[in-house]
XYZ file of N, CA and C in Angstrom:
666
model
N 19.486 -22.312 -5.340
C 18.697 -21.976 -6.528
C 18.588 -20.466 -6.648
N 18.796 -19.948 -7.859
C 18.705 -18.512 -8.079
C 17.304 -18.144 -8.520
N 17.030 -16.838 -8.502
C 15.736 -16.383 -8.987
C 15.578 -16.719 -10.456
N 16.659 -16.602 -11.204
C 16.597 -16.917 -12.628
C 16.187 -18.370 -12.842
N 16.767 -19.273 -12.044
C 16.398 -20.672 -12.147
C 14.952 -20.877 -11.751
N 14.511 -20.139 -10.753
C 13.129 -20.266 -10.289
C 12.148 -19.833 -11.356
N 12.586 -18.961 -12.259
C 11.699 -18.434 -13.288
C 11.698 -19.270 -14.562
N 12.520 -20.307 -14.618
C 12.595 -21.123 -15.816
C 11.271 -21.832 -16.072
N 10.898 -21.941 -17.319
C 9.697 -22.678 -17.707
C 10.059 -23.662 -18.796
N 9.256 -24.695 -18.964
C 9.522 -25.674 -20.007
C 8.664 -25.349 -21.211
N 8.977 -25.975 -22.347
C 8.226 -25.716 -23.562
C 6.873 -26.426 -23.542
N 6.694 -27.350 -22.606
C 5.479 -28.149 -22.597
C 4.465 -27.709 -21.552
N 4.691 -26.537 -20.950
C 3.745 -26.096 -19.931
C 2.414 -25.756 -20.574
N 1.351 -25.784 -19.765
C 0.016 -25.516 -20.271
C -0.555 -24.287 -19.601
N -1.493 -23.652 -20.241
C -2.176 -22.520 -19.639
C -3.167 -23.036 -18.607
N -3.073 -22.577 -17.364
C -3.990 -23.068 -16.336
C -5.237 -22.197 -16.245
N -6.299 -22.746 -15.712
C -7.478 -21.907 -15.463
C -7.215 -20.979 -14.304
N -8.027 -19.961 -14.144
C -7.833 -18.995 -13.076
C -8.231 -19.504 -11.711
N -8.915 -20.676 -11.653
C -9.382 -21.180 -10.358
C -8.575 -22.382 -9.888
N -7.281 -22.367 -10.159
C -6.409 -23.464 -9.742
C -6.485 -23.693 -8.240
N -6.497 -24.952 -7.858
C -6.411 -25.268 -6.439
C -4.980 -25.067 -5.972
N -4.830 -24.793 -4.682
C -3.510 -24.565 -4.128
C -2.675 -25.838 -4.172
N -1.387 -25.673 -4.478
C -0.443 -26.787 -4.517
C 0.343 -26.935 -3.229
N 0.027 -26.133 -2.230
C 0.871 -26.096 -1.038
C 0.760 -27.371 -0.204
N 1.916 -27.838 0.330
C 1.895 -28.993 1.228
C 1.329 -28.603 2.585
N 0.958 -29.584 3.406
C 0.434 -29.260 4.741
C 1.482 -28.519 5.569
N 1.014 -27.706 6.500
C 1.923 -27.021 7.410
C 2.624 -28.046 8.291
N 3.835 -27.716 8.724
C 4.691 -28.698 9.365
C 4.176 -29.190 10.711
N 3.695 -28.275 11.543
C 3.282 -28.656 12.892
C 2.003 -27.927 13.272
N 1.416 -28.351 14.404
C 0.248 -27.639 14.910
C 0.577 -26.195 15.230
N 1.803 -25.934 15.712
C 2.203 -24.563 16.016
C 2.122 -23.683 14.769
N 2.577 -24.218 13.636
C 2.530 -23.465 12.387
C 1.088 -23.223 11.958
N 0.264 -24.254 12.052
C -1.134 -24.124 11.649
C -1.883 -23.134 12.540
N -1.699 -23.255 13.847
C -2.392 -22.367 14.775
C -1.943 -20.921 14.609
N -0.638 -20.730 14.358
C -0.127 -19.374 14.179
C -0.712 -18.725 12.932
N -0.761 -19.475 11.845
C -1.330 -18.941 10.612
C -2.801 -18.583 10.807
N -3.552 -19.470 11.430
C -4.979 -19.232 11.653
C -5.207 -18.025 12.546
N -4.386 -17.877 13.568
C -4.515 -16.751 14.488
C -4.356 -15.422 13.746
N -3.350 -15.317 12.898
C -3.117 -14.080 12.155
C -4.292 -13.748 11.241
N -4.801 -14.756 10.558
C -5.916 -14.533 9.638
C -7.161 -14.095 10.400
N -7.473 -14.793 11.490
C -8.681 -14.476 12.250
C -8.640 -13.078 12.842
N -7.494 -12.689 13.371
C -7.377 -11.362 13.985
C -7.569 -10.259 12.954
N -6.933 -10.406 11.808
C -7.043 -9.354 10.795
C -8.451 -9.297 10.223
N -9.063 -10.455 10.001
C -10.419 -10.453 9.465
C -11.414 -9.888 10.480
N -11.151 -10.098 11.766
C -12.034 -9.489 12.773
C -11.879 -7.977 12.765
N -10.639 -7.489 12.690
C -10.399 -6.044 12.681
C -11.050 -5.394 11.472
N -10.946 -6.028 10.334
C -11.459 -5.465 9.084
C -12.760 -6.131 8.657
N -13.565 -6.542 9.614
C -14.788 -7.280 9.298
C -15.760 -6.491 8.444
N -15.695 -5.159 8.495
C -16.591 -4.331 7.702
C -15.962 -3.857 6.394
N -14.767 -4.350 6.095
C -14.072 -3.977 4.865
C -14.225 -5.088 3.828
N -14.350 -4.715 2.592
C -14.482 -5.683 1.506
C -13.404 -5.502 0.445
N -12.328 -4.807 0.804
C -11.310 -4.469 -0.189
C -9.941 -5.053 0.154
N -9.933 -6.266 0.720
C -8.661 -6.916 1.003
C -8.852 -8.425 0.934
N -7.729 -9.136 0.857
C -7.771 -10.603 0.876
C -6.630 -11.091 1.757
N -6.972 -11.873 2.768
C -5.975 -12.437 3.667
C -6.099 -13.947 3.645
N -4.983 -14.623 3.504
C -5.018 -16.079 3.458
C -3.668 -16.625 3.895
N -3.573 -17.960 3.877
C -2.322 -18.589 4.277
C -2.174 -19.968 3.677
N -0.903 -20.350 3.453
C -0.577 -21.649 2.879
C -1.325 -21.875 1.567
N -1.474 -20.815 0.807
C -2.198 -20.845 -0.460
C -1.227 -20.490 -1.586
N -1.313 -21.225 -2.679
C -0.370 -21.028 -3.771
C -0.622 -19.711 -4.500
N 0.467 -18.993 -4.764
C 0.442 -17.802 -5.605
C 1.120 -18.166 -6.928
N 0.360 -18.120 -8.022
C 0.903 -18.391 -9.349
C 1.284 -17.068 -9.998
N 2.532 -16.980 -10.479
C 2.997 -15.690 -10.981
C 3.825 -15.794 -12.260
N 3.596 -16.809 -13.064
C 4.336 -16.950 -14.308
C 4.174 -15.707 -15.173
N 5.279 -15.097 -15.616
C 5.162 -13.896 -16.452
C 4.487 -14.178 -17.790
N 4.470 -15.458 -18.211
C 3.794 -15.827 -19.456
C 2.430 -16.465 -19.190
N 1.965 -16.282 -17.960
C 0.652 -16.765 -17.554
C 0.526 -18.266 -17.796
N 1.537 -18.984 -17.339
C 1.545 -20.427 -17.516
C 1.797 -21.128 -16.190
N 1.204 -22.309 -16.070
C 1.481 -23.120 -14.898
C 2.865 -23.733 -15.088
N 3.753 -23.390 -14.190
C 5.150 -23.819 -14.313
C 5.740 -23.865 -12.916
N 7.033 -23.635 -12.814
C 7.670 -23.598 -11.503
C 7.510 -22.234 -10.845
N 6.821 -21.353 -11.512
C 6.661 -19.996 -10.994
C 5.480 -19.896 -10.052
N 5.597 -20.539 -8.908
C 4.565 -20.412 -7.887
C 5.197 -20.587 -6.521
N 4.620 -19.873 -5.566
C 5.081 -19.942 -4.175
C 3.849 -19.911 -3.276
N 4.014 -20.396 -2.048
C 2.893 -20.418 -1.125
C 3.254 -19.840 0.225
N 3.153 -18.533 0.402
C 3.450 -17.936 1.715
C 2.544 -18.508 2.797
N 3.062 -18.574 4.008
C 2.260 -19.077 5.118
C 1.132 -18.113 5.480
N 1.377 -16.826 5.290
C 0.346 -15.814 5.532
C 0.630 -14.648 4.600
N -0.424 -14.162 3.945
C -0.226 -12.984 3.093
C -1.508 -12.174 3.023
N -1.340 -10.891 2.713
C -2.451 -9.961 2.596
C -2.298 -9.178 1.297
N -3.377 -9.103 0.543
C -3.425 -8.263 -0.657
C -4.440 -7.163 -0.394
N -4.035 -5.932 -0.584
C -4.914 -4.783 -0.379
C -5.490 -4.306 -1.705
N -6.645 -3.649 -1.627
C -7.250 -3.098 -2.831
C -7.773 -4.151 -3.784
N -8.290 -5.250 -3.233
C -8.845 -6.305 -4.062
C -10.183 -6.731 -3.482
N -10.858 -7.655 -4.154
C -12.171 -8.105 -3.684
C -12.029 -9.172 -2.613
N -12.769 -9.003 -1.546
C -12.756 -9.990 -0.467
C -13.729 -11.116 -0.814
N -13.184 -12.262 -1.195
C -14.001 -13.411 -1.564
C -13.132 -14.670 -1.452
N -13.756 -15.849 -1.300
C -12.979 -17.091 -1.226
C -12.267 -17.370 -2.547
N -11.085 -17.947 -2.458
C -10.317 -18.317 -3.641
C -9.673 -19.681 -3.430
N -9.457 -20.408 -4.523
C -8.769 -21.686 -4.464
C -7.255 -21.494 -4.507
N -6.825 -20.410 -5.102
C -5.420 -20.032 -5.188
C -5.391 -18.572 -5.625
N -4.192 -17.974 -5.560
C -4.053 -16.589 -6.019
C -3.277 -16.612 -7.337
N -3.973 -16.292 -8.421
C -3.377 -16.310 -9.752
C -3.169 -14.860 -10.176
N -1.926 -14.422 -10.202
C -1.619 -13.003 -10.382
C -2.260 -12.424 -11.636
N -2.214 -13.169 -12.743
C -2.751 -12.616 -13.987
C -4.277 -12.598 -14.015
N -4.902 -13.241 -13.043
C -6.364 -13.176 -12.915
C -6.784 -12.140 -11.869
N -5.790 -11.495 -11.239
C -6.050 -10.550 -10.147
C -5.467 -9.174 -10.445
N -5.579 -8.763 -11.717
C -5.084 -7.444 -12.144
C -3.600 -7.259 -11.856
N -2.856 -8.369 -11.865
C -1.418 -8.280 -11.665
C -0.994 -7.988 -10.241
N -1.918 -8.111 -9.303
C -1.610 -7.775 -7.908
C -0.821 -8.888 -7.216
N 0.182 -8.462 -6.449
C 0.952 -9.341 -5.573
C 0.652 -8.955 -4.118
N 1.018 -9.799 -3.164
C 0.766 -9.474 -1.754
C 1.443 -8.174 -1.313
N 0.749 -7.434 -0.479
C 1.327 -6.249 0.156
C 2.129 -6.619 1.388
N 1.731 -7.717 2.031
C 2.403 -8.196 3.239
C 2.511 -9.712 3.170
N 3.688 -10.220 3.536
C 3.898 -11.666 3.623
C 4.558 -11.976 4.958
N 4.076 -13.032 5.619
C 4.712 -13.541 6.832
C 4.980 -15.028 6.629
N 6.226 -15.436 6.762
C 6.570 -16.854 6.697
C 6.767 -17.368 8.124
N 6.175 -18.513 8.414
C 6.341 -19.167 9.707
C 7.420 -20.223 9.509
N 8.610 -19.915 9.947
C 9.767 -20.701 9.561
C 10.019 -21.858 10.522
N 10.886 -22.764 10.080
C 11.298 -23.921 10.882
C 12.724 -24.277 10.483
N 13.263 -25.311 11.091
C 14.622 -25.752 10.751
C 14.721 -26.152 9.286
N 13.656 -26.738 8.754
C 13.711 -27.233 7.384
C 13.392 -26.166 6.338
N 12.672 -25.117 6.723
C 12.290 -24.095 5.741
C 13.032 -22.777 5.921
N 13.752 -22.635 7.042
C 14.365 -21.353 7.369
C 15.295 -20.820 6.297
N 16.169 -21.665 5.768
C 17.126 -21.203 4.765
C 16.419 -20.688 3.518
N 15.368 -21.385 3.085
C 14.621 -20.959 1.897
C 13.871 -19.662 2.170
N 13.238 -19.566 3.342
C 12.475 -18.360 3.678
C 13.378 -17.138 3.782
N 14.597 -17.340 4.280
C 15.525 -16.225 4.462
C 16.353 -15.944 3.212
N 16.371 -16.896 2.298
C 17.186 -16.749 1.099
C 16.370 -16.584 -0.168
N 16.026 -17.724 -0.796
C 15.341 -17.683 -2.085
C 14.006 -16.950 -2.020
N 13.175 -17.301 -1.039
C 11.865 -16.656 -0.969
C 11.988 -15.161 -0.726
N 12.888 -14.776 0.154
C 13.090 -13.347 0.425
C 13.496 -12.616 -0.845
N 14.331 -13.252 -1.654
C 14.766 -12.624 -2.893
C 13.623 -12.523 -3.898
N 12.805 -13.567 -3.972
C 11.656 -13.538 -4.876
C 10.661 -12.472 -4.442
N 10.374 -12.405 -3.150
C 9.418 -11.416 -2.658
C 9.934 -9.991 -2.874
N 11.252 -9.829 -2.831
C 11.845 -8.512 -3.054
C 11.889 -8.158 -4.540
N 12.410 -9.062 -5.364
C 12.716 -8.735 -6.750
C 11.564 -8.958 -7.719
N 10.671 -9.911 -7.404
C 9.586 -10.236 -8.327
C 8.240 -9.765 -7.787
N 7.910 -10.189 -6.584
C 6.631 -9.787 -5.991
C 6.616 -8.298 -5.654
N 7.772 -7.769 -5.300
C 7.879 -6.375 -4.831
C 6.951 -6.144 -3.646
N 6.860 -7.144 -2.767
C 6.017 -7.058 -1.581
C 6.620 -6.069 -0.589
N 5.906 -5.014 -0.220
C 6.487 -3.972 0.622
C 6.933 -4.433 2.007
N 6.135 -5.292 2.662
C 6.452 -5.718 4.029
C 6.609 -7.234 4.087
N 7.773 -7.686 4.556
C 8.035 -9.120 4.674
C 8.551 -9.425 6.078
N 7.938 -10.433 6.706
C 8.329 -10.852 8.048
C 8.519 -12.359 8.087
N 9.333 -12.813 9.036
C 9.337 -14.241 9.341
C 9.356 -14.442 10.847
N 8.776 -15.574 11.261
C 8.640 -15.889 12.677
C 8.792 -17.387 12.878
N 9.594 -17.763 13.872
C 9.792 -19.168 14.221
C 9.041 -19.451 15.520
N 7.964 -20.246 15.476
C 7.182 -20.501 16.691
C 7.905 -21.374 17.710
N 9.010 -21.996 17.306
C 9.789 -22.818 18.227
C 10.819 -21.987 18.982
N 11.599 -21.197 18.246
C 12.674 -20.406 18.861
C 12.247 -18.969 19.142
N 11.107 -18.554 18.575
C 10.567 -17.189 18.688
C 11.414 -16.164 17.941
N 12.249 -16.627 17.024
C 12.997 -15.703 16.161
C 12.001 -14.898 15.329
N 12.205 -13.588 15.269
C 11.253 -12.700 14.611
C 12.011 -11.575 13.922
N 11.805 -11.426 12.623
C 12.473 -10.375 11.848
C 11.507 -9.805 10.827
N 11.771 -8.576 10.411
C 10.910 -7.942 9.421
C 11.688 -7.010 8.522
N 11.143 -6.779 7.326
C 11.816 -5.956 6.324
C 10.792 -5.106 5.579
N 11.233 -3.933 5.158
C 10.395 -3.064 4.347
C 11.141 -2.742 3.062
N 10.419 -2.802 1.944
C 11.028 -2.556 0.642
C 11.281 -1.063 0.468
N 12.535 -0.711 0.260
C 12.929 0.677 0.079
C 13.911 0.767 -1.077
N 13.536 1.533 -2.106
C 14.361 1.663 -3.307
C 14.711 0.300 -3.897
N 13.728 -0.601 -3.870
C 13.899 -1.896 -4.515
C 14.595 -2.954 -3.695
N 14.993 -2.624 -2.458
C 15.686 -3.607 -1.630
C 15.073 -3.643 -0.233
N 15.068 -4.844 0.350
C 14.548 -4.993 1.706
C 15.526 -4.419 2.720
N 15.001 -3.536 3.555
C 15.770 -2.968 4.642
C 15.222 -3.509 5.962
N 16.096 -3.962 6.869
C 15.610 -4.514 8.145
C 14.847 -3.467 8.950
N 13.767 -3.895 9.562
C 13.000 -3.023 10.430
C 13.587 -3.047 11.833
N 13.545 -1.912 12.505
C 14.051 -1.830 13.871
C 12.901 -1.982 14.860
N 13.138 -2.773 15.889
C 12.113 -2.991 16.906
C 11.927 -1.737 17.752
N 10.689 -1.535 18.221
C 10.445 -0.448 19.168
C 10.797 -0.922 20.578
N 10.476 -0.139 21.573
C 10.853 -0.475 22.945
C 10.196 -1.772 23.425
N 9.050 -2.101 22.851
C 8.350 -3.335 23.228
C 8.837 -4.544 22.435
N 9.748 -4.310 21.494
C 10.229 -5.406 20.665
C 9.342 -5.684 19.465
N 8.446 -4.752 19.142
C 7.529 -4.930 18.026
C 8.098 -4.310 16.751
N 7.570 -4.782 15.614
C 7.940 -4.247 14.309
C 6.710 -3.659 13.639
N 6.888 -2.547 12.952
C 5.779 -1.826 12.343
C 5.568 -2.266 10.895
N 4.317 -2.568 10.550
C 3.947 -2.843 9.160
C 3.273 -1.606 8.595
N 3.951 -0.932 7.674
C 3.364 0.259 7.059
C 2.109 -0.083 6.273
N 2.113 -1.240 5.632
C 0.990 -1.625 4.794
C -0.277 -1.896 5.602
N -0.133 -2.534 6.752
C -1.279 -2.880 7.582
C -1.640 -1.768 8.558
N -0.686 -0.893 8.852
C -0.921 0.112 9.882
C -1.003 -0.511 11.256
N -0.244 -1.595 11.448
C -0.251 -2.334 12.703
C 1.168 -2.737 13.077
N 1.372 -2.952 14.373
C 2.618 -3.556 14.837
C 2.470 -5.072 14.846
N 3.590 -5.767 14.745
C 3.640 -7.193 14.996
C 4.617 -7.428 16.126
N 4.233 -8.282 17.061
C 5.097 -8.573 18.197
C 4.764 -9.932 18.778
N 5.688 -10.454 19.553
C 5.510 -11.775 20.156
C 4.884 -11.638 21.541
N 3.781 -12.348 21.755
C 3.104 -12.361 23.048
C 2.718 -13.792 23.362
N 3.137 -14.273 24.531
C 2.846 -15.640 24.951
C 3.234 -16.634 23.865
N 4.426 -16.417 23.305
C 5.050 -17.311 22.321
C 4.284 -17.382 20.999
N 3.474 -16.368 20.720
C 2.771 -16.298 19.450
C 2.963 -14.918 18.834
N 2.982 -14.882 17.510
C 3.086 -13.606 16.808
C 1.701 -12.983 16.743
N 1.593 -11.734 17.242
C 0.297 -11.065 17.324
C 0.373 -9.677 16.694
N -0.797 -9.167 16.370
C -0.925 -7.802 15.888
C -1.225 -6.865 17.051
N -0.688 -5.640 16.949
C -0.976 -4.590 17.922
C -1.390 -3.329 17.172
N -2.317 -2.585 17.749
C -2.761 -1.341 17.141
C -1.660 -0.281 17.284
N -1.767 0.826 16.540
C -0.784 1.907 16.696
C -0.716 2.437 18.124
N -1.823 2.281 18.881
C -1.853 2.735 20.272
C -1.272 1.709 21.229
N -0.878 0.552 20.698
C -0.249 -0.465 21.537
C -1.185 -1.494 22.122
N -2.427 -1.535 21.654
C -3.391 -2.506 22.163
C -3.310 -3.805 21.372
N -3.361 -4.917 22.086
C -3.329 -6.222 21.443
C -4.597 -6.428 20.625
N -4.434 -6.833 19.375
C -5.585 -7.109 18.529
C -6.127 -8.498 18.891
N -7.363 -8.562 19.373
C -7.873 -9.831 19.886
C -8.345 -10.773 18.787
N -8.433 -12.041 19.152
C -9.088 -13.012 18.292
C -10.593 -12.917 18.540
N -11.425 -13.448 17.652
C -12.866 -13.448 17.909
C -13.217 -14.143 19.223
N -12.490 -15.213 19.561
C -12.736 -15.918 20.820
C -12.412 -15.034 22.017
N -11.329 -14.284 21.924
C -10.967 -13.389 23.017
C -11.978 -12.270 23.174
N -12.504 -11.787 22.056
C -13.548 -10.752 22.116
C -14.776 -11.292 22.833
N -15.175 -12.525 22.495
C -16.343 -13.138 23.133
C -16.119 -13.322 24.628
N -14.899 -13.725 25.002
C -14.576 -13.901 26.416
C -14.637 -12.573 27.166
N -14.103 -11.522 26.547
C -14.121 -10.201 27.185
C -15.553 -9.708 27.377
N -16.387 -9.929 26.391
C -17.781 -9.493 26.494
C -18.516 -10.273 27.589
N -18.228 -11.569 27.707
C -18.857 -12.368 28.752
C -18.411 -11.910 30.136
N -17.118 -11.581 30.261
C -16.606 -11.110 31.540
C -17.266 -9.793 31.936
N -17.455 -8.887 30.978
C -18.129 -7.618 31.263
C -19.578 -7.861 31.661
N -20.213 -8.776 30.962
C -21.602 -9.096 31.283
C -21.725 -9.699 32.672
N -20.783 -10.579 33.021
C -20.809 -11.202 34.343
C -20.580 -10.172 35.444
N -19.668 -9.231 35.206
C -19.408 -8.187 36.210
C -20.625 -7.301 36.399
N -21.286 -6.965 35.305
C -22.480 -6.134 35.387
C -23.586 -6.864 36.152
N -23.749 -8.157 35.860
C -24.782 -8.932 36.548
C -24.505 -8.996 38.042
N -23.234 -9.162 38.413
C -22.861 -9.201 39.831
C -23.173 -7.881 40.510
N -22.852 -6.772 39.827
C -23.106 -5.451 40.395
C -24.604 -5.212 40.588
N -25.406 -5.641 39.626
C -26.854 -5.464 39.732
C -27.423 -6.270 40.904
N -26.913 -7.469 41.078
C -27.397 -8.288 42.193
C -27.032 -7.653 43.533
N -25.845 -7.011 43.590
C -25.459 -6.311 44.813
C -26.443 -5.179 45.128
N -27.084 -4.669 44.091
C -28.071 -3.594 44.260
C -29.493 -4.144 44.368
N -29.565 -5.478 44.564
C -30.857 -6.159 44.673
C -31.707 -6.024 43.420
N -31.008 -6.029 42.273
C -31.680 -6.004 40.991
C -31.399 -7.305 40.258
N -32.454 -7.949 39.814
C -32.285 -9.205 39.066
C -31.925 -8.862 37.632
N -30.696 -9.210 37.195
C -30.284 -8.849 35.812
C -31.136 -9.515 34.747
N -31.784 -10.632 35.091
C -32.612 -11.329 34.101
C -33.918 -10.590 33.820
N -34.247 -9.625 34.646
C -35.489 -8.865 34.428
C -35.252 -7.582 33.645
N -34.003 -7.306 33.326
C -33.676 -6.066 32.614
C -33.635 -6.313 31.096
């Protein structure tokens, strides 16, 4: 299927409301679902004090140039829009969002979706969405690739010494750790999940309590 075919509309299409529910099918496996959730949670934890972005996954993006519900919709597994209002949405309707498209898209690919993610979707994200950063990751084979839009075309990103790829839009690296795609800070620190943050804080608290007891101080009295 070509992009031109993807953009075809029928004469009987209707104007949809701006609060359309997502049309996306369920994610293929638990690995896909967990990977998508992990990316969303990590980014929302990092930017917990920011209100000018939207991160979601497996949510339909409607982008008909005539503002009609038609075949002009796609559902990235993970995407981020910058410079927008942080609020819950049923779907992302481009003409209801000041014409904004995702700044970053990550597809979690599989045997059944890989060809589309690497072909048609990549072309749509390049030529129509004009999404600056596009990545794909296979949680089964750990295949990981990324592209940055330069002069209207996606150029492959080169891995650093750690095998990570840089997202200019997010200001973060992406890399595979323990068979999962994770974010890393510019300094190379793994961006934790909220659960990992809680675990780290508990470990610090436990170490402090142990040290106080060694000094014959009851930590419960402090």
